Tab-separated table of C-alpha atoms in Angstrom:
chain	number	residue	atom	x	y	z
A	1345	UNK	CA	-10.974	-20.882	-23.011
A	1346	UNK	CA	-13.217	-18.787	-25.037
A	1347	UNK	CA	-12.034	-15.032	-25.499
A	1348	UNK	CA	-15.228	-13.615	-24.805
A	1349	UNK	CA	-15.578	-14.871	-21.641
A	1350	UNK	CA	-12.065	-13.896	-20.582
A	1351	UNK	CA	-13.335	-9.907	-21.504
A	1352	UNK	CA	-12.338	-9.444	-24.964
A	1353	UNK	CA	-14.298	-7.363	-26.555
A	1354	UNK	CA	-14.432	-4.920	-30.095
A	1355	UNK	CA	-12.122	-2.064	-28.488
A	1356	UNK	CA	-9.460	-4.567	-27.890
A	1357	UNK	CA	-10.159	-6.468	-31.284
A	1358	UNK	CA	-9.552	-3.110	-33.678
A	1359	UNK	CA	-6.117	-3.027	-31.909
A	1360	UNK	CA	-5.185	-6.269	-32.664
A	1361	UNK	CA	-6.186	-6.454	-36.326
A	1362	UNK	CA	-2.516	-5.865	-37.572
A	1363	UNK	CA	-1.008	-8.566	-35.458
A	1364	UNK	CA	-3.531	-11.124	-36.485
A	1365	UNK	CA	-2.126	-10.743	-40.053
A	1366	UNK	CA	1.013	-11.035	-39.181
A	1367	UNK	CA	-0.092	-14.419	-37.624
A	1368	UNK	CA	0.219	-14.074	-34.173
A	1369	UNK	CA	-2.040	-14.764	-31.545
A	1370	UNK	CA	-3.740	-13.023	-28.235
A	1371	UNK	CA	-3.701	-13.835	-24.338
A	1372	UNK	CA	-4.552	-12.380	-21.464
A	1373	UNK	CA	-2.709	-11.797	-17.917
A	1374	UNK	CA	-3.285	-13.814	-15.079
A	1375	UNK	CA	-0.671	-13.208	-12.876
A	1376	UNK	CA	2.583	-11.445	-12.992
A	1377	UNK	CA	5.764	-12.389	-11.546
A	1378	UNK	CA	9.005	-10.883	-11.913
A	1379	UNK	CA	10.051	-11.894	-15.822
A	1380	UNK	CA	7.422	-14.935	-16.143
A	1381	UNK	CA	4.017	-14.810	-16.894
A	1382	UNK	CA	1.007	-16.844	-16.339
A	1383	UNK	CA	-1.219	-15.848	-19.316
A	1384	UNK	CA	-5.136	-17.434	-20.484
A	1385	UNK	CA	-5.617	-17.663	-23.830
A	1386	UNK	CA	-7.786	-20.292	-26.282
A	1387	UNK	CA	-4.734	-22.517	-26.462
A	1388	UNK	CA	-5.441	-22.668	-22.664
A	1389	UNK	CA	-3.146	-21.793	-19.961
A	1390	UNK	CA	0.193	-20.720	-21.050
A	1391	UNK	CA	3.291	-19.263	-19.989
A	1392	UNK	CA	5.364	-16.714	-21.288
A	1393	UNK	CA	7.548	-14.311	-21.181
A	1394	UNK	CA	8.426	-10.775	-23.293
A	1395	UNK	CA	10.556	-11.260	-26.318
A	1396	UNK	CA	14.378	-9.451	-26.154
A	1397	UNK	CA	13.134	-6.669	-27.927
A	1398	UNK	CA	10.441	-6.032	-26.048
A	1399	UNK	CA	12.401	-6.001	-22.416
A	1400	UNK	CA	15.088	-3.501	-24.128
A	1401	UNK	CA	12.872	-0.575	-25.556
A	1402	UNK	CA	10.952	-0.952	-22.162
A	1403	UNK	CA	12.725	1.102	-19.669
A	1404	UNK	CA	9.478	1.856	-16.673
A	1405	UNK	CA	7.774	-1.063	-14.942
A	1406	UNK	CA	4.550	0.132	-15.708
A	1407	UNK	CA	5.127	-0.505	-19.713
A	1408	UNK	CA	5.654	-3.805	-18.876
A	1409	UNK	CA	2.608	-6.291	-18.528
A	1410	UNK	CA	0.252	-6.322	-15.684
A	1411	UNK	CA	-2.496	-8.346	-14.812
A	1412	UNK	CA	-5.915	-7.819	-16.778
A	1413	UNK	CA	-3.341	-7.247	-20.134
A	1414	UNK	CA	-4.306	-8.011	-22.765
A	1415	UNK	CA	-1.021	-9.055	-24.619
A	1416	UNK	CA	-0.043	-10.317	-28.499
A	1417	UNK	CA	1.985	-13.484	-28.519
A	1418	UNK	CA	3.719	-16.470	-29.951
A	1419	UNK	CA	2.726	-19.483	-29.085
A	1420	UNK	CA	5.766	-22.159	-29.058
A	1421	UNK	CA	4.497	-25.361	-31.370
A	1422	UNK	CA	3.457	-28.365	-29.155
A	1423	UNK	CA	4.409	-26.497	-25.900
A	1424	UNK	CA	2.235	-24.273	-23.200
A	1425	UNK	CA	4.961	-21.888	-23.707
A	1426	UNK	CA	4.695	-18.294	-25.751
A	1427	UNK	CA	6.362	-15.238	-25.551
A	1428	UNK	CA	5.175	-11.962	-25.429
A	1429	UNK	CA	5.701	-9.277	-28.471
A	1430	UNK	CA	3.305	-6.302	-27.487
A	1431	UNK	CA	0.652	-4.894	-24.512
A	1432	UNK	CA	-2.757	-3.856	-26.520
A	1433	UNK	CA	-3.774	-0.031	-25.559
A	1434	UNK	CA	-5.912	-0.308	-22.263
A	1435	UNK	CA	-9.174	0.108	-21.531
A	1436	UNK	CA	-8.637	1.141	-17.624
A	1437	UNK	CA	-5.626	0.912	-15.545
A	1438	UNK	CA	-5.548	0.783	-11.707
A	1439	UNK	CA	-2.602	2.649	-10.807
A	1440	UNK	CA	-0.787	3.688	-7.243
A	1441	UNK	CA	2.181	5.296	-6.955
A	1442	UNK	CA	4.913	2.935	-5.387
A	1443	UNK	CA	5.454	2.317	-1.843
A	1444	UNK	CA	8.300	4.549	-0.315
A	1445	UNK	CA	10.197	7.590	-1.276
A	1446	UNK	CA	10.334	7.224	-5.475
A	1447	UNK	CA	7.952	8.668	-7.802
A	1448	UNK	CA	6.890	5.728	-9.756
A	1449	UNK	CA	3.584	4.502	-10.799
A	1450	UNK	CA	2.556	0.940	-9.948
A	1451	UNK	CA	0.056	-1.069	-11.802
A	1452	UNK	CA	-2.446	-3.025	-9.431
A	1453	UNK	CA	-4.848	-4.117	-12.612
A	1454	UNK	CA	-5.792	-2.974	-16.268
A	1455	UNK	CA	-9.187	-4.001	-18.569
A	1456	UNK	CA	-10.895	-3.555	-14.918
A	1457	UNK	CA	-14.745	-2.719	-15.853
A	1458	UNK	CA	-15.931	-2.505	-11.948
A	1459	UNK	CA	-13.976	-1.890	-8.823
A	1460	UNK	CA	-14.995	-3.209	-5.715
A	1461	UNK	CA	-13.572	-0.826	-2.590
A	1462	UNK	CA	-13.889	-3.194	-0.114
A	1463	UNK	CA	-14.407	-2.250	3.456
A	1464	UNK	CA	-14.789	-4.357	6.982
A	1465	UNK	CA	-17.413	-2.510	9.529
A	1466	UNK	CA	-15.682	-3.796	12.438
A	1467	UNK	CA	-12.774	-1.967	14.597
A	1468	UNK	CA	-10.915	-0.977	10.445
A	1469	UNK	CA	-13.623	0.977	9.175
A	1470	UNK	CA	-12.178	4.388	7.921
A	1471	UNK	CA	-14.346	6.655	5.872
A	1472	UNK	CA	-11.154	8.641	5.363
A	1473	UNK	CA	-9.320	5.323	3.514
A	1474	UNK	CA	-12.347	4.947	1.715
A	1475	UNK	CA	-12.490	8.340	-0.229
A	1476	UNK	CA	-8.554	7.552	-1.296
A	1477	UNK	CA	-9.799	4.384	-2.680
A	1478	UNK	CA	-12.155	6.223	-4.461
A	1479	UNK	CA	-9.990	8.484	-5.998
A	1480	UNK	CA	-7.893	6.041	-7.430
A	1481	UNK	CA	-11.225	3.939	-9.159
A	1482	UNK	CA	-12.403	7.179	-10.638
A	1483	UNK	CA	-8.607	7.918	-11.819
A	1484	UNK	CA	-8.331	4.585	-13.222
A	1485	UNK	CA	-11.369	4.022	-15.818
A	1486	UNK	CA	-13.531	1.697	-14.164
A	1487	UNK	CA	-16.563	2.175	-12.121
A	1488	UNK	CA	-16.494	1.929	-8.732
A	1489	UNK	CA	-18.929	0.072	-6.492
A	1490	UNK	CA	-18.582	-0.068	-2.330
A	1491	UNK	CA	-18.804	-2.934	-0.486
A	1492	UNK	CA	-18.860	-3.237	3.026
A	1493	UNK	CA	-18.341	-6.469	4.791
A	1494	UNK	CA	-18.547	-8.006	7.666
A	1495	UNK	CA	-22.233	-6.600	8.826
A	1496	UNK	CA	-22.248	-9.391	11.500
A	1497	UNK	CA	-20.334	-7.484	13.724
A	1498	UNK	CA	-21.683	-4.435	13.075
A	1499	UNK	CA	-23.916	-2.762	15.642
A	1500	UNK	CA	-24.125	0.839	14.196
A	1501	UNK	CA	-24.819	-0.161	10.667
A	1502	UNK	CA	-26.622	2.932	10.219
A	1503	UNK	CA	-24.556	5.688	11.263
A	1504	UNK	CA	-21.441	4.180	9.028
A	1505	UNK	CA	-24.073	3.929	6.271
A	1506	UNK	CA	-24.780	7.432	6.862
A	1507	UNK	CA	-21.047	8.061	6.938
A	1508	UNK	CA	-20.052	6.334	3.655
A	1509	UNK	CA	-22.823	7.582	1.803
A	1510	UNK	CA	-21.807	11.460	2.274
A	1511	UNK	CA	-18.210	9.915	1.118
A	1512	UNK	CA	-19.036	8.560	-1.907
A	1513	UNK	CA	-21.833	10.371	-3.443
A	1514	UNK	CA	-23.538	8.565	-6.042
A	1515	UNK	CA	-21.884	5.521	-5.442
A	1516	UNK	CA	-23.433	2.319	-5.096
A	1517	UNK	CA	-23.040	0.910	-1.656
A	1518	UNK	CA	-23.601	-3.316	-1.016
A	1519	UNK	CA	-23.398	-4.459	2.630
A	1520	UNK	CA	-22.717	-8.166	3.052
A	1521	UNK	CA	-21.314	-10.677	5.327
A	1522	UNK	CA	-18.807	-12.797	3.012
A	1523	UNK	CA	-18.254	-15.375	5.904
A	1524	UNK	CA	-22.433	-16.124	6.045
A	1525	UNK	CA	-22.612	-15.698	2.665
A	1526	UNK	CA	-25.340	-12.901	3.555
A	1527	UNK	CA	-26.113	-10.677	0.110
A	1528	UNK	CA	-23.486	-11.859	-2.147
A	1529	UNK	CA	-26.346	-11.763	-4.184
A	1530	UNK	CA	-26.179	-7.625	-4.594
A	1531	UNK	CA	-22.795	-8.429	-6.261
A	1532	UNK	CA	-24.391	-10.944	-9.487
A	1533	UNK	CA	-24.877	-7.992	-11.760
A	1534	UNK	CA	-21.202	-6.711	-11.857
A	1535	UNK	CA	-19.787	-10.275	-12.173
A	1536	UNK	CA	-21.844	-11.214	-15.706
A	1537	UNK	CA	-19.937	-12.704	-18.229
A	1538	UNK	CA	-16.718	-11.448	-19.941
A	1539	UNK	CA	-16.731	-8.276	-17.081
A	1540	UNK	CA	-13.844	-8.099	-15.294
A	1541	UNK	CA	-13.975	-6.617	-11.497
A	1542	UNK	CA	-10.892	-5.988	-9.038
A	1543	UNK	CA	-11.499	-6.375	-5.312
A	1544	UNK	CA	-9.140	-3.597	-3.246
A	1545	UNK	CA	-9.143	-2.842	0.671
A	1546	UNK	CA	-6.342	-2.879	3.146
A	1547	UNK	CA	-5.499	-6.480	4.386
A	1548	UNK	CA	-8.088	-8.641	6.733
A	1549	UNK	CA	-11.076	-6.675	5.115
A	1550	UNK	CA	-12.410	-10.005	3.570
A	1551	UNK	CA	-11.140	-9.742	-0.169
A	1552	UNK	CA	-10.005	-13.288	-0.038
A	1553	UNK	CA	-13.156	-14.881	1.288
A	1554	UNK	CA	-15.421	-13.183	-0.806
A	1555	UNK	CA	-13.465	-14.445	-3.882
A	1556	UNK	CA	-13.759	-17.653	-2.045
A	1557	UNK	CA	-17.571	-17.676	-2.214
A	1558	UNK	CA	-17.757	-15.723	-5.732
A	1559	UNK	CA	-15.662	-18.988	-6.683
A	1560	UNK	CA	-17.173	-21.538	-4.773
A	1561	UNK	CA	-13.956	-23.083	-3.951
A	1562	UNK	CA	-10.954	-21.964	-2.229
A	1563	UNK	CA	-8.743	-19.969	-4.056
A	1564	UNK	CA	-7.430	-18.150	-1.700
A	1565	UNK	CA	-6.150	-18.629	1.389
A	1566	UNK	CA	-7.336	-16.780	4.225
A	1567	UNK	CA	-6.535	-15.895	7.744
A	1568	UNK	CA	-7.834	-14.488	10.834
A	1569	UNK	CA	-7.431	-11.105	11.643
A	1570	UNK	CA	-6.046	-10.036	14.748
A	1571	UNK	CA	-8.072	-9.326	17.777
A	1572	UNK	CA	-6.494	-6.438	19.192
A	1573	UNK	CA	-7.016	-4.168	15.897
A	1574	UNK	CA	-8.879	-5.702	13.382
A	1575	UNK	CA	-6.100	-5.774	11.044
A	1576	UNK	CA	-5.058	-8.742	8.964
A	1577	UNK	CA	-2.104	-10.329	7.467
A	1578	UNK	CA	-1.470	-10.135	3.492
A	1579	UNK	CA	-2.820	-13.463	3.032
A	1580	UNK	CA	-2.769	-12.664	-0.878
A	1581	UNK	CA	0.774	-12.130	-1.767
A	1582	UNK	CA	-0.137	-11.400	-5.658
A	1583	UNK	CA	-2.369	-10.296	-7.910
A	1584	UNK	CA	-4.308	-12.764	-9.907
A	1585	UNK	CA	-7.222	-12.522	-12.633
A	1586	UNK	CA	-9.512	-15.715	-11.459
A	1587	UNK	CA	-12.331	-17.369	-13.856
A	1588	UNK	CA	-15.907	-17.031	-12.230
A	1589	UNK	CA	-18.257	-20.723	-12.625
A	1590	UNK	CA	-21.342	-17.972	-14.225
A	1591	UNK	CA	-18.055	-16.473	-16.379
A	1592	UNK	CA	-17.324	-13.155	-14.932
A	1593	UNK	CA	-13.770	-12.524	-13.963
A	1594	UNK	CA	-11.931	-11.276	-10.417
A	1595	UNK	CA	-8.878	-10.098	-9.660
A	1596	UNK	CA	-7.829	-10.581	-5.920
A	1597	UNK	CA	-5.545	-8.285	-4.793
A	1598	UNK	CA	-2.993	-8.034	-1.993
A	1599	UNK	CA	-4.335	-5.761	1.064
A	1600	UNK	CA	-2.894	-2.279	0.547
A	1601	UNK	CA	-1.736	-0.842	3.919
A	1602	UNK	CA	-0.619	2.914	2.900
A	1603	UNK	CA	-3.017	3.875	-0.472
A	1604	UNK	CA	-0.114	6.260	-2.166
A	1605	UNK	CA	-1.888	8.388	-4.723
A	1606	UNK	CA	-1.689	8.772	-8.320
A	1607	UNK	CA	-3.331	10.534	-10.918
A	1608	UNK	CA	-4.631	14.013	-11.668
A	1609	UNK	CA	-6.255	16.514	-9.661
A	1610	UNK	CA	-9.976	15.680	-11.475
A	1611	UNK	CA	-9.929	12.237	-10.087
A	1612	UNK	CA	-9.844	14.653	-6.472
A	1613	UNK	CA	-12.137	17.075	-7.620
A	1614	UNK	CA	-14.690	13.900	-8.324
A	1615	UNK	CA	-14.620	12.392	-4.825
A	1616	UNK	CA	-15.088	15.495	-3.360
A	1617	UNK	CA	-17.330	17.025	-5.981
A	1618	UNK	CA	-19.787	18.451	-2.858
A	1619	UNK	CA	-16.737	20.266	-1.400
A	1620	UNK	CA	-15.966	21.726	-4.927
A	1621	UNK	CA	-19.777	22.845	-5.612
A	1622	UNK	CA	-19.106	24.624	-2.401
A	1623	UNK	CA	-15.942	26.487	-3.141
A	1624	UNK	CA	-17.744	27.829	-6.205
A	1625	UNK	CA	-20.227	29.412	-4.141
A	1626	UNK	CA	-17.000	31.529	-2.891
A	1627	UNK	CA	-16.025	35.367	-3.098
A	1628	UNK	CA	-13.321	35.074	-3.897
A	1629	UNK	CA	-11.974	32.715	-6.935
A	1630	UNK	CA	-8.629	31.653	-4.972
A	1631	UNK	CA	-10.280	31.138	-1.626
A	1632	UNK	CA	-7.925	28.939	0.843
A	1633	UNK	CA	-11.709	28.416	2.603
A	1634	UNK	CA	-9.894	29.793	5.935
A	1635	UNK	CA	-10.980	32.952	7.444
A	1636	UNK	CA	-12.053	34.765	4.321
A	1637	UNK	CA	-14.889	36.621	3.784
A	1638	UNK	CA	-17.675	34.920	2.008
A	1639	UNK	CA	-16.258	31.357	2.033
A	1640	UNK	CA	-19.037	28.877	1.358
A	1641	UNK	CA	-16.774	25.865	2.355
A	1642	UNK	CA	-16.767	27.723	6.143
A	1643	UNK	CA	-20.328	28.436	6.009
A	1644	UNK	CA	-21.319	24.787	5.169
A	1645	UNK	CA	-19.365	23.791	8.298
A	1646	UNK	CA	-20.855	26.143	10.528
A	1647	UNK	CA	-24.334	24.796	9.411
A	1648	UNK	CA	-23.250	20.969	9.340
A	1649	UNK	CA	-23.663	20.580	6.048
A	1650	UNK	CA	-20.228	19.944	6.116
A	1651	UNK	CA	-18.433	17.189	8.032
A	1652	UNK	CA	-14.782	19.155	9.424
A	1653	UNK	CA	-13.296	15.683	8.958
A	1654	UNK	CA	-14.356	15.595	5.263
A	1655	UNK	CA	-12.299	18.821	4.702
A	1656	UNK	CA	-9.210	18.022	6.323
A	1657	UNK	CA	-8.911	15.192	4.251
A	1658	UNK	CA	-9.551	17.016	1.004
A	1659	UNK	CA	-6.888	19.452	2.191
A	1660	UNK	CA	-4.522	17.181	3.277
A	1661	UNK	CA	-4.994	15.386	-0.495
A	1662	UNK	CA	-4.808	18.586	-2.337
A	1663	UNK	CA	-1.744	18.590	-0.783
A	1664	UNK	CA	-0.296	15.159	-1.737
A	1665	UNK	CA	-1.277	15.837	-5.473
A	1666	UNK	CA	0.943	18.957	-5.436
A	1667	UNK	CA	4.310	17.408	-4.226
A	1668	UNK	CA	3.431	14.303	-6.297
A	1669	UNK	CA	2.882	16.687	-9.283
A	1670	UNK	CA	5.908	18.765	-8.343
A	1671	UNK	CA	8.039	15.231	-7.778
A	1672	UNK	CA	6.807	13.883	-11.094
A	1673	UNK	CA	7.970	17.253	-12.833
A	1674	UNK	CA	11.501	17.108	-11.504
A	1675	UNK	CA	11.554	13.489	-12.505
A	1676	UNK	CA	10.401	14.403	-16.397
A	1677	UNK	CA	13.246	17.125	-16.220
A	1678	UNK	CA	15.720	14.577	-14.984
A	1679	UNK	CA	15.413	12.108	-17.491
A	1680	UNK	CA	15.335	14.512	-20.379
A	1681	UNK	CA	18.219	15.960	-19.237
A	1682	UNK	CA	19.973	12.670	-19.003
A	1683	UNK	CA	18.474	12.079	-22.917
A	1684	UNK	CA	20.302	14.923	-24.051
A	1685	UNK	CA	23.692	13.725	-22.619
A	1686	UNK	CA	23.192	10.493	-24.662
A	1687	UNK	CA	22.340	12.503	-27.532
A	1688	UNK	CA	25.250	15.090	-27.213
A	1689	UNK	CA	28.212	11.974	-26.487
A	1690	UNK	CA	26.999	10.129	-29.225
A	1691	UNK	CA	27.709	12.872	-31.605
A	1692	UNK	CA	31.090	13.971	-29.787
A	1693	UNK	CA	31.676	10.149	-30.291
A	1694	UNK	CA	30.772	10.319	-34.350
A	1695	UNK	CA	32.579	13.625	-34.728
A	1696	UNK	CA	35.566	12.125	-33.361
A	1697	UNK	CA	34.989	8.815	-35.884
């Protein structure tokens, strides 16, 4: 495998100039499981896992490798084994935050260059899921690109259009059919060679298939959707960086049924950049855009410049960012308090030595 065409690149190579003294060699992630990895590399496929040292000064999940890593290793003589000594800094990092009640960041892909926000127009198109997608690809480094599938059973192509478009302003927006194969063609100039892109929607959206055709084989499996709601099952159980024939890379990901934010207010303040232009228009500097007097936000809703929808949902995510903020704060004071009890019996215990 050559490096190039698995993404590597000068930014990565200045960060591995001291290892490659020290004789050791570089890989990339292709899937992670629990303590094994499945890495690509010019020795070919390989797999590895972090060295002793490594898993003990590592104490979060998301310091560990993910999937679009790129990581320094030892190869094993005469084996397709290595093991893992170090995560090179990264270039972008899709993050969420985990699924239920703790405040913890999960990785869905790093070294991403383009994301793909992918979308069905049948009975689970939601403008509303689409602008927390968004908010996550601008959070997370790459560049985000929309693409809605499934235009065959469409009959209102125009008025979602029209919908998506005042969601993601300036966003480039590809419709396509992945089961025809109808405009896969719009997706060429994101997959050239050595870019890597990440394909995320909520399950049954067509993620799978259109990896399927990008490949020209199946590497997916894939599944109908269910009739009654347009859902699907998680027919990709794991993430998993996949080789393009032209040399781009893609990394499949499983359907995401609750999007859990992470990330900083600007990532908000970019997906709803019209509803911020507004609120500078305001009176008054802390303007709730209520009932005051003067509120631009109000007046833009009264004209229909504004879609009442669109604000709710920047509301309601102003919102989440706040207690995740607040959680995350808490958390930090947590753990340095728990730092400073190590500290404090470890010198009780060399006083009393």
């Amino acid at each position: 495998m050559n490096l190039t065409d698995l993404g590597w690149s000068d930014f990565f190579a200045h960060s591995f100039l001291p290892y490659g003294k020290q004789g050791l060699s570089i890989a990339r992630v292709a899937i992670a499981y629990k303590n094994t990895y499945i890495l690509y590399s010019e020795q070919g496929e390989l797999t590895a896992e972090v060295t002793g040292k490594f898993r003990h000064r590592t104490n979060k999940p998301e310091d560990f490798p993910a999937v679009g890593d790129w990581v320094v290793i030892q190869t094993r003589e005469s084996t397709a084994q290595a093991t893992i000594h170090e995560i090179l800094p990264r270039k972008s990092k899709f993050s969420r935050k985990t699924a239920g009640n703790k405040t913890a960041e999960q990785i869905v892909a790093t070294n991403v260059d383009t994301v793909f926000l992918v979308s069905g127009l049948d009975g689970d198109f939601n403008p509303r899921r689409i602008e927390r997608y968004l908010i996550l690809a601008w959070e997370s480094g790459a560049n985000p690109v929309i693409v809605l599938n499934k235009v065959d059973l469409c009959n209102c192509l125009d008025d979602w259009l029209a919908e998506v478009e005042t969601v993601a302003l300036g966003v480039p927006i590809i419709v396509l059919s992945a089961t025809n194969g109808q405009g896969l063609k719009a997706l060429q100039p994101y997959l050239q060679p050595g870019q890597t892109v990440a394909l995320l929607g909520s399950s049954g959206v067509g993620k799978s298939t259109i990896t399927n055709q990008l490949k020209g084989e199946t590497v997916q499996a894939v599944q109908p959707v269910r009739r009654s709601d347009d859902r699907g099952k998680h027919t990709t159980t794991h993430r998993e960086l996949i080789l393009l024939p032209n040399g781009g890379l893609i990394i499949d990901t499983p359907g995401m049924r609750e999007i859990q934010m992470w990330g900083s207010e600007e990532s908000l303040q970019g997906t709803f950049a019209d509803i911020e232009a507004l609120a500078e228009q305001c009176r008054f500097r802390d303007c709730q855009h209520q009932h005051e007097p003067g509120c631009a936000v109000q007046q833009a809703l009264l004209d229909g410049r504004l879609n009442e929808s669109r604000l709710l949902s920047y509301q309601k995510l102003q919102k989440e960012f706040s207690y995740l903020v607040r959680k995350q704060d808490k958390q930090a004071q947590l753990v340095e308090k728990e730092r400073w009890k190590k500290i404090h019996k470890a010198m009780r215990h060399h006083h009393k030595g």
